[in-house]
Amino acid sequence: MDLIRLKSLKTDMEKCFRCSLCKMIPLPVVRHPEFTDACPASRLFHFHGYSGSGKQIMALSLLDGRIEPDEALARAVFTCTACGYCDVACKFIMDAERHRVNMVLREHLVDRGLSPPAHKKVRENLRTYGNPKGRPERTAGAWAEGLGLKVLPERKAEVLLFAGCVPSNDPQSAEVVRKLARLLLHAGVDLGILGDAEPGCGLPAYWMGDRDLFTKMASDAVSIFSKTNVRTIVAASGSCLGAFRSKYPEYARAPDVEVLHATEFLLRLISEGRLSLPRPVRARVTYQDPCYLGRQSEPYAKWEGVERTALGVMTYTDPPKPVSRGVKGVYEPPRQILRAIPGIEFNEMYRIREYSFCCGAGGGVPAAYPELARSAAQHRLTEARAVGGELLVTACAYCEAHFRRVQEDGGSQKQPEKMKVVDIIELVYEAAGLDG
Amino acid sequence: MLSSEEIRVLGDTVGPEWVCTDPCMMDTYSYYMNPEIVNQEGSLWLTRPEAVVMPANTREVSEVVRLCNRLNLMVKPISTGWSATAAASRDRVIVLDLKRMDRIIEIDVKNQIAVVEPYVKAIILQTILWKEGLNLHVVSCGGNHSPLASTTSAWGTGLDGPSMSYSGRNLLGVEWVLPTGDVLILGSAGEGAGWFTADGPGPSLRGIVRGYQGAFGSLGVFTKAALKLYQWDGPPEIEVGGCSPHYIIKDLPSNIGLFMLSFPDAKAMVEAGYRMGEAGINYADFRLPAFMCAIGSTDDNLDLKRIWETGLFQKIANYIMITAVIGYSPREFEWKMKAFRQILSEVGGVNLPINLPDNTRVPERLLKRIRRIVEFIDDPLKLLRKLPFLQDLISRLPINKRQRQKNLSELFWVMLRHANNTQGNFRPSQAMLTTMGTFDTWDLGIRQSDWIAQKKQEYIKKGLFLDDGGDLGCGGTFEQGHMGYLEGITLYSSKDPRSVEAAGKVVEEAVQACIDEAFGIPIAGFGQEMNAKLGPHCGDYHKWMKRIKEALDPNLAVDPFFYVDPGKKTDEDDSQGG
Amino acid sequence: MGAKEINDRLRAVLSEDGLSTDPDILTLYRVANPIVRDRVGPSRVARPRDVTELQNLVRLANEQGLHLVPVSSQGPHGKGGTACAEEHIALDLSSWKKILRTDRRNRVCMIEPGVTYGELLDALEPLGMTVPMPLAPRSGKSVAAAVMDREPSTWPNRQWDISDPVGSTEFIFGTGDIFRTGAAGGPGSLEKQRVAGGAQKSPMGPSQTDFQRVVQGSQGSLGIVTWLTVRTELRPSVEGPCLIGSDELEKLIPFIYGVQRPWLGEHSFILDRNAATLLMTHNAPDSFEAVTASLPAFICLQNIAGFERLPRERVAYQLKDIEEIAARNGLALSSSLGSVLAPELLKAATRPCGPRDFRHALRGHCLSIFFLSTLDQSPRFLGAIGEVAGRHQIERNRIGIYLQPVVQNHACHIEFMVPFDPENRGEVELMRRFEADAVHELFDEGAFFSRPYGAAGKLAFVRNQLNNAVLKKIKDIFDPNRVLNPGKFGL
């Protein structure tokens, strides 16, 4: 069955003509010679197979019966942070699905039992505990202790705050969600949570090519959301938003309520005058666009049509297939918030928005290929320093925790001075004057 | 298959992690653009290399080449690796992927010289150079190509040819790992005098390194190249807004003019090229065929189909030259623009108002209306041709300013930043080939373009090539009009073996036409098979090449396929000279 | 085979009067440079009438082990390119004087090797064209000889590549094989190529070869040019040459960089007062002292020109732009300096100077040491030459200096001129010692003797042995029997 899915993408694979544009940011936006690579894996491992193009070619080779699925192929395929940049790069010039081929290739390998050993464990954890780390150190709702939040669906609220799985094992991340809750309460939002019943969003299953598991987790989550009768779900982490907005509709079904990321919702509160940010935050900041808040949160648009031929051999889709270039991700709200905070000096990095460089936390890479995950983060931190940033702001629990851990672990290489990494919610919290 | 001992010694040289033999990875080095130049039967897959090795420096390259001499292996060096010329041609070939060699060794701002390694990409070098008021020639495959490769080893025609010449002519120095593994530095750098010339002392071995085409890695590995740089009077950096696929430049400096010029016929277009070149006006130019204009004006193929079927582009864009004019000073810009307008008026060229409708989907009703109107008007630009002041007037109208900025940006990306070049042509049918493309005069270029346009019709009628009207002649002038170049693009389908086969056939036919019509050596005129075909009509150059290959590569340690294979006999093999 | 038999065989392949053994005539082919040692004169002079004869001659030379030294310029031959240590036949092509084609549209001409600059300029002028040329070449100087030797021209921003202005060529290798390069390389006849719209202008090819570059600079040791195309330029219709003087070279250098980089102006070079005076007074050497005394230490000539389109406006804007660059460097443009007028210097520099090298007029001969570097390095070489001159008790102010930016100022031809009396044996010996010493010193300072003559001939091939080894392989291919100028560069 998985081969059928791969076959259905063969025309996309064949659209690769090996120009290697998938390895670097779109040429018009190249600004700094050190920061032009866009694919963390290609940057570190160099062999062409690690690039987006390489994976298309390998998938094609597999379909053509030239290669067998094996561990070498699995390594090439899973040493990818699933950031989706190659997809954006290719669609700058071509209407071909790259990310989808990468993910379906993963799924094929998982079906063939070629998942990296570390992923097997993570998937088992997800299956058993709904959490990639296994039995969480604290329950899913523990972060909310003492806040007096309504727990849904037993109680009713207009807005559901979805905390995500990271806070269960990461006190700092838990603190971020607490601050978000306080901000929302402060703004008078009728807020509820799912408490210990909050399901995992399942994104790690998607990353690790476990199609069935992800589909199940997505379906379960959507069912739970339906029972809450909220008007809006607010995702604290960018990763969850990407899953809800882009991957759920593709693999299961979209939540039937409005789904927003915290930054989108906070910006709404600010513009409605329900939240003000009077207190200056003196800092030179730069911002990391999380992949699943940015390009990978572009709403999924289902297409049912056929590929036709005109003018002899020109192919076109009828009806026109929407081309998802990753530009409809959540890019402006975090920036508008940063600009709204007095005292902040905000400098953009060289790779931003749809062509942002992945921090290395995605794709199940930290578990299976930590050197790649570390290399990506360190490279991104170098870029953050290069634009004069003293504070790296992000909007995804995965990114924030990963940057932090990489700097704590250090790895074998000599490390420059640590850079403080914060979730944007912390800055909003401070600027709102809620930290006393 | 390499033995484990061979893999081990290679690993000892470059580090085991930089030697790969996995079949899946090897297949990513046997799939390139234009496989039909090798596989005439239409397969997309080329020879799978035995291994891919990634050296980090010249010493490692040299050692690997020496090993190949010892182990009866061959190397095939590649840098960015796009076309099928990067592929191995036979068993026992290991690909040297030079991606790790990406250092800019030196930029001599004063003397306008950059010394680079193989994987320095043009856009990166250009980004640095612009800040120094310098620029480099970038070939039309775009800013992600390796200038070292185009300068030492491949071809290299680009849109900035009027002001920055041809890649092969911009080579000021080269470090060359010979097929024996010895490292030769040509010219002044070889004597430690600096990288300012690759010729001499006495006879120039630069004439062995390459000709119109390079040796495509068949004569060894070039590990450093000194590139001739040029003045850049544009901005040191550019502020960009917008998003994919339309990045927009916020401000275009007042000393840069970007134009889309439409001419009534080929003669007028050619004349304009000669006159502008002679006056030294054009910084960059490019004959943009009508179908390519249509591609650039649309974001998807359905739109392309609809717009093309109106016939509008065929009427207004058959003879388009996009042109960039840049002035060193406001005075120079003013003079150039005055001369530019004078020439346009002499030859009947129209500076197309580029605030054309936005390429959001045009309603079917409007398209029908356009189609009906276009049917009855031969030259929709007649009025603008007769009254040139109208062109300026329309360009200045404040309507649709955003759209104008978008179109200006596209011209900037294509002509000056090389950020959206050949790759865009792959969208309609996912495969593109090029033929003709000999290098001499602009007149000759147009003749070739006409020939291939006619020839393509046979295949278009059979449905094997995209029906682009036939004429996809692309090229421009070089060195202030001193030389000219046009190649004929064909869009075909890589998914249809019959189309791929036809692509290979048309390349053959174009080469034959170059022989029959005395057009010159075409862009595809290199490599064992083409040289064997063309050589007898061109002073038997292939036989001299064979002797050179034998002399420089006695153990055949470098893949000869895209040069001349000394193992292959030619008819008069031993009849001449040495 | 005896001399008579050889002569008979030579006469058999050459037309009547095609072979000369007259000692008086042979003398004309000796290198007229007293500094050059081992000046073995030719034993014969061969003058083939056409390509067939030439090809037969080369084949005969291969069969009989004869040596041929091609000569295209009329004498006197002063630099030593035709010097050959072995017995040889001077292969004189100086009477091949056809200008085979001029093409205004494509700005190119096709000439035989004996065509001189004066002859070519005369042919191009009515068409509104001209050709970049070396500084005031002697009237017998063959265009082919100059451009195939990569001699610098005074028009740097029209030289894109060091091989310019050579376009396509036809030559005969040492094997006797005829070969065409560049666009002329084929396919098809030259006529058919032209019918197709070609003009044999491109120097590249055929295909993956650029053998023209290999033959270029070989001083006749790899191939004999039978014709070549030369890139021409539009002839200026309006000119406004300027002089910029300074007693400090370091002040002029940034000005040159400033003007050359955006390709402002046309002809451009720097002469020191001695070299300038040598050029300006070669017809009246007695005025040397007076003229030289009137000049600043260094003079830059910067021509500004208009061509066919808006010529006056062009001169006007360029003049203003160049004035600004001069002012930024604390310099000013003048129409004259001392007794030298800018138009006269331009005229002297861009026309043939007469039968004798202008450098020789003052003392009867002149030692020229020249090499390539970059303009910014030139003060270092001036220092070095001054030091060597001091060691040899040669007054610094006897040395003329010529700095010629080449290849759009990516490199610079640096030339030192020391006029001397060729009849004075002591002075000749001094020059010989000085040259040997100076060349070593300059070489150590980073001078690149890309066109090695005299003492540089051997030295230039010492450091890069691998280059020599490869050159030898190439010589083995193109001239395996060492027929052409044997021993040149040790090949």
mmCIF file of C-alpha atoms in Angstrom, chain A residues 128-338:
data_model
loop_
_atom_site.group_PDB
_atom_site.id
_atom_site.type_symbol
_atom_site.label_atom_id
_atom_site.label_comp_id
_atom_site.label_asym_id
_atom_site.label_seq_id
_atom_site.Cartn_x
_atom_site.Cartn_y
_atom_site.Cartn_z
ATOM 1 C CA THR A 128 1.699 3.766 25.074
ATOM 2 C CA TYR A 129 1.868 7.147 26.761
ATOM 3 C CA GLY A 130 1.001 9.637 24.031
ATOM 4 C CA ASN A 131 4.328 11.202 24.800
ATOM 5 C CA PRO A 132 7.554 10.657 22.823
ATOM 6 C CA LYS A 133 9.632 10.567 25.993
ATOM 7 C CA GLY A 134 7.709 7.721 27.523
ATOM 8 C CA ARG A 135 5.946 7.955 30.837
ATOM 9 C CA PRO A 136 6.050 11.678 31.488
ATOM 10 C CA GLU A 137 7.786 12.966 34.564
ATOM 11 C CA ARG A 138 4.650 14.858 35.334
ATOM 12 C CA THR A 139 1.124 14.412 34.073
ATOM 13 C CA ALA A 140 -0.073 16.274 31.026
ATOM 14 C CA GLY A 141 -1.981 18.756 33.102
ATOM 15 C CA ALA A 142 0.546 19.210 35.879
ATOM 16 C CA TRP A 143 1.834 22.466 34.453
ATOM 17 C CA ALA A 144 -1.483 24.119 35.293
ATOM 18 C CA GLU A 145 -1.403 23.320 38.972
ATOM 19 C CA GLY A 146 -2.588 26.222 41.052
ATOM 20 C CA LEU A 147 -3.883 28.272 38.143
ATOM 21 C CA GLY A 148 -7.457 27.238 38.709
ATOM 22 C CA LEU A 149 -8.119 26.652 35.045
ATOM 23 C CA LYS A 150 -11.295 25.009 33.877
ATOM 24 C CA VAL A 151 -10.775 21.474 32.712
ATOM 25 C CA LEU A 152 -12.725 20.572 29.596
ATOM 26 C CA PRO A 153 -14.916 18.948 28.473
ATOM 27 C CA GLU A 154 -16.434 18.578 31.922
ATOM 28 C CA ARG A 155 -16.587 22.345 32.100
ATOM 29 C CA LYS A 156 -17.136 24.741 29.276
ATOM 30 C CA ALA A 157 -14.958 27.511 27.937
ATOM 31 C CA GLU A 158 -14.595 29.556 24.777
ATOM 32 C CA VAL A 159 -10.930 28.863 24.327
ATOM 33 C CA LEU A 160 -8.944 25.681 24.772
ATOM 34 C CA LEU A 161 -5.270 26.103 25.558
ATOM 35 C CA PHE A 162 -3.324 23.171 24.132
ATOM 36 C CA ALA A 163 -0.075 22.882 26.042
ATOM 37 C CA GLY A 164 1.613 20.118 24.052
ATOM 38 C CA CYS A 165 3.743 17.283 25.361
ATOM 39 C CA VAL A 166 7.040 19.070 26.010
ATOM 40 C CA PRO A 167 5.987 20.701 29.329
ATOM 41 C CA SER A 168 5.396 17.257 30.850
ATOM 42 C CA ASN A 169 9.122 16.618 30.882
ATOM 43 C CA ASP A 170 10.544 20.099 30.763
ATOM 44 C CA PRO A 171 9.878 22.458 33.686
ATOM 45 C CA GLN A 172 11.015 25.479 31.732
ATOM 46 C CA SER A 173 8.608 24.709 28.977
ATOM 47 C CA ALA A 174 5.897 24.146 31.570
ATOM 48 C CA GLU A 175 6.606 27.587 32.929
ATOM 49 C CA VAL A 176 6.125 29.083 29.461
ATOM 50 C CA VAL A 177 2.676 27.531 29.183
ATOM 51 C CA ARG A 178 1.815 28.752 32.666
ATOM 52 C CA LYS A 179 2.744 32.243 31.611
ATOM 53 C CA LEU A 180 0.623 31.934 28.505
ATOM 54 C CA ALA A 181 -2.329 30.851 30.596
ATOM 55 C CA ARG A 182 -1.828 33.764 32.961
ATOM 56 C CA LEU A 183 -1.655 36.179 30.035
ATOM 57 C CA LEU A 184 -4.878 34.846 28.618
ATOM 58 C CA LEU A 185 -6.608 34.988 31.960
ATOM 59 C CA HIS A 186 -5.280 38.487 32.460
ATOM 60 C CA ALA A 187 -6.875 39.455 29.171
ATOM 61 C CA GLY A 188 -10.162 38.064 30.328
ATOM 62 C CA VAL A 189 -10.225 35.053 28.054
ATOM 63 C CA ASP A 190 -12.689 32.358 28.956
ATOM 64 C CA LEU A 191 -10.046 29.655 29.092
ATOM 65 C CA GLY A 192 -10.026 25.945 29.542
ATOM 66 C CA ILE A 193 -7.568 23.077 29.284
ATOM 67 C CA LEU A 194 -7.779 19.352 28.839
ATOM 68 C CA GLY A 195 -5.642 18.709 31.907
ATOM 69 C CA ASP A 196 -4.290 15.208 32.255
ATOM 70 C CA ALA A 197 -6.541 14.125 29.387
ATOM 71 C CA GLU A 198 -4.709 16.276 26.886
ATOM 72 C CA PRO A 199 -3.658 13.974 24.066
ATOM 73 C CA GLY A 200 -0.364 14.157 22.251
ATOM 74 C CA CYS A 201 -0.616 15.977 18.943
ATOM 75 C CA GLY A 202 1.205 13.053 17.350
ATOM 76 C CA LEU A 203 3.643 15.094 15.319
ATOM 77 C CA PRO A 204 6.627 12.902 16.294
ATOM 78 C CA ALA A 205 4.787 9.928 14.810
ATOM 79 C CA TYR A 206 4.398 11.886 11.590
ATOM 80 C CA TRP A 207 8.064 12.781 11.647
ATOM 81 C CA MET A 208 9.088 9.205 12.187
ATOM 82 C CA GLY A 209 7.038 7.875 9.338
ATOM 83 C CA ASP A 210 4.452 6.043 11.439
ATOM 84 C CA ARG A 211 1.485 6.858 9.322
ATOM 85 C CA ASP A 212 -0.991 4.664 11.159
ATOM 86 C CA LEU A 213 -0.033 5.949 14.556
ATOM 87 C CA PHE A 214 -0.135 9.560 13.486
ATOM 88 C CA THR A 215 -3.491 9.102 11.794
ATOM 89 C CA LYS A 216 -4.872 7.501 14.925
ATOM 90 C CA MET A 217 -3.480 10.155 17.266
ATOM 91 C CA ALA A 218 -4.792 12.895 14.999
ATOM 92 C CA SER A 219 -8.238 11.346 14.806
ATOM 93 C CA ASP A 220 -8.320 10.858 18.559
ATOM 94 C CA ALA A 221 -7.272 14.409 19.214
ATOM 95 C CA VAL A 222 -9.850 15.842 16.849
ATOM 96 C CA SER A 223 -12.549 13.775 18.536
ATOM 97 C CA ILE A 224 -11.513 15.089 21.927
ATOM 98 C CA PHE A 225 -11.470 18.650 20.606
ATOM 99 C CA SER A 226 -14.986 18.187 19.227
ATOM 100 C CA LYS A 227 -16.279 17.299 22.626
ATOM 101 C CA THR A 228 -15.039 20.533 24.186
ATOM 102 C CA ASN A 229 -17.348 22.800 22.176
ATOM 103 C CA VAL A 230 -14.765 25.568 22.296
ATOM 104 C CA ARG A 231 -14.661 28.278 19.656
ATOM 105 C CA THR A 232 -10.920 28.407 19.452
ATOM 106 C CA ILE A 233 -7.987 26.166 20.213
ATOM 107 C CA VAL A 234 -4.790 27.970 21.074
ATOM 108 C CA ALA A 235 -1.632 25.937 20.603
ATOM 109 C CA ALA A 236 1.218 26.978 22.849
ATOM 110 C CA SER A 237 3.817 25.385 20.633
ATOM 111 C CA GLY A 238 4.400 25.972 16.954
ATOM 112 C CA SER A 239 4.961 22.259 16.405
ATOM 113 C CA CYS A 240 1.423 21.412 17.517
ATOM 114 C CA LEU A 241 -0.015 24.124 15.324
ATOM 115 C CA GLY A 242 1.703 22.680 12.273
ATOM 116 C CA ALA A 243 0.233 19.298 13.073
ATOM 117 C CA PHE A 244 -3.287 20.642 13.592
ATOM 118 C CA ARG A 245 -3.421 23.002 10.673
ATOM 119 C CA SER A 246 -1.461 21.199 8.034
ATOM 120 C CA LYS A 247 -1.009 17.511 8.827
ATOM 121 C CA TYR A 248 -4.289 16.574 10.506
ATOM 122 C CA PRO A 249 -6.323 17.481 7.426
ATOM 123 C CA GLU A 250 -3.949 15.501 5.270
ATOM 124 C CA TYR A 251 -3.799 12.353 7.386
ATOM 125 C CA ALA A 252 -7.034 12.420 9.390
ATOM 126 C CA ARG A 253 -9.327 15.408 9.495
ATOM 127 C CA ALA A 254 -9.063 19.028 10.452
ATOM 128 C CA PRO A 255 -10.270 20.135 13.886
ATOM 129 C CA ASP A 256 -13.717 21.607 13.360
ATOM 130 C CA VAL A 257 -12.937 24.755 15.305
ATOM 131 C CA GLU A 258 -10.619 27.655 14.813
ATOM 132 C CA VAL A 259 -7.027 26.670 15.602
ATOM 133 C CA LEU A 260 -4.563 29.416 16.391
ATOM 134 C CA HIS A 261 -1.057 29.597 17.630
ATOM 135 C CA ALA A 262 -0.413 31.505 20.822
ATOM 136 C CA THR A 263 1.185 34.376 18.924
ATOM 137 C CA GLU A 264 -1.830 34.725 16.658
ATOM 138 C CA PHE A 265 -4.160 34.766 19.599
ATOM 139 C CA LEU A 266 -2.024 37.103 21.679
ATOM 140 C CA LEU A 267 -1.795 39.509 18.772
ATOM 141 C CA ARG A 268 -5.560 39.414 18.474
ATOM 142 C CA LEU A 269 -5.861 40.305 22.159
ATOM 143 C CA ILE A 270 -3.363 43.136 21.756
ATOM 144 C CA SER A 271 -5.170 44.557 18.738
ATOM 145 C CA GLU A 272 -8.500 44.297 20.498
ATOM 146 C CA GLY A 273 -7.020 46.231 23.397
ATOM 147 C CA ARG A 274 -7.505 43.350 25.779
ATOM 148 C CA LEU A 275 -3.818 42.965 26.388
ATOM 149 C CA SER A 276 -1.313 45.757 26.665
ATOM 150 C CA LEU A 277 2.463 45.601 26.807
ATOM 151 C CA PRO A 278 3.506 48.652 28.763
ATOM 152 C CA ARG A 279 6.743 47.472 30.317
ATOM 153 C CA PRO A 280 9.937 47.832 28.270
ATOM 154 C CA VAL A 281 12.064 44.776 27.720
ATOM 155 C CA ARG A 282 15.606 45.901 27.021
ATOM 156 C CA ALA A 283 17.110 43.327 24.715
ATOM 157 C CA ARG A 284 18.560 42.836 21.264
ATOM 158 C CA VAL A 285 16.553 39.961 19.944
ATOM 159 C CA THR A 286 16.320 37.872 16.889
ATOM 160 C CA TYR A 287 13.648 35.429 15.958
ATOM 161 C CA GLN A 288 13.695 31.782 14.941
ATOM 162 C CA ASP A 289 10.801 30.870 12.671
ATOM 163 C CA PRO A 290 9.855 27.375 13.828
ATOM 164 C CA CYS A 291 9.370 25.148 10.798
ATOM 165 C CA TYR A 292 5.971 23.865 11.930
ATOM 166 C CA LEU A 293 4.726 27.282 12.863
ATOM 167 C CA GLY A 294 6.037 28.670 9.612
ATOM 168 C CA ARG A 295 6.184 26.829 6.320
ATOM 169 C CA GLN A 296 4.792 23.577 7.668
ATOM 170 C CA SER A 297 1.690 25.200 9.122
ATOM 171 C CA GLU A 298 0.431 26.363 5.779
ATOM 172 C CA PRO A 299 -3.133 25.066 5.750
ATOM 173 C CA TYR A 300 -3.462 21.824 3.877
ATOM 174 C CA ALA A 301 -5.461 22.189 0.724
ATOM 175 C CA LYS A 302 -6.841 18.967 -0.589
ATOM 176 C CA TRP A 303 -6.720 18.627 -4.309
ATOM 177 C CA GLU A 304 -8.668 16.203 -6.375
ATOM 178 C CA GLY A 305 -8.019 16.480 -10.024
ATOM 179 C CA VAL A 306 -6.050 15.099 -12.863
ATOM 180 C CA GLU A 307 -2.840 15.921 -14.590
ATOM 181 C CA ARG A 308 -3.466 16.808 -18.189
ATOM 182 C CA THR A 309 -1.267 17.541 -21.119
ATOM 183 C CA ALA A 310 -1.371 20.543 -23.374
ATOM 184 C CA LEU A 311 0.855 21.973 -26.059
ATOM 185 C CA GLY A 312 2.250 18.538 -26.687
ATOM 186 C CA VAL A 313 4.122 17.608 -23.554
ATOM 187 C CA MET A 314 3.283 20.384 -21.108
ATOM 188 C CA THR A 315 1.618 19.079 -18.002
ATOM 189 C CA TYR A 316 -0.911 20.977 -15.979
ATOM 190 C CA THR A 317 -3.368 20.118 -13.321
ATOM 191 C CA ASP A 318 -7.068 20.437 -13.732
ATOM 192 C CA PRO A 319 -8.447 21.964 -11.641
ATOM 193 C CA PRO A 320 -5.299 23.877 -10.746
ATOM 194 C CA LYS A 321 -3.518 22.203 -7.894
ATOM 195 C CA PRO A 322 -2.836 24.633 -5.092
ATOM 196 C CA VAL A 323 0.877 25.047 -4.700
ATOM 197 C CA SER A 324 1.844 25.203 -1.076
ATOM 198 C CA ARG A 325 4.963 27.336 -1.016
ATOM 199 C CA GLY A 326 5.052 27.653 2.734
ATOM 200 C CA VAL A 327 4.394 31.370 2.590
ATOM 201 C CA LYS A 328 1.081 31.152 4.403
ATOM 202 C CA GLY A 329 2.617 30.062 7.658
ATOM 203 C CA VAL A 330 2.517 32.093 10.840
ATOM 204 C CA TYR A 331 5.228 34.691 10.234
ATOM 205 C CA GLU A 332 3.775 38.093 10.966
ATOM 206 C CA PRO A 333 2.126 37.656 14.395
ATOM 207 C CA PRO A 334 5.341 36.903 16.301
ATOM 208 C CA ARG A 335 7.081 39.746 14.527
ATOM 209 C CA GLN A 336 4.273 42.173 15.213
ATOM 210 C CA ILE A 337 4.361 41.193 18.840
ATOM 211 C CA LEU A 338 8.103 41.710 19.057
#
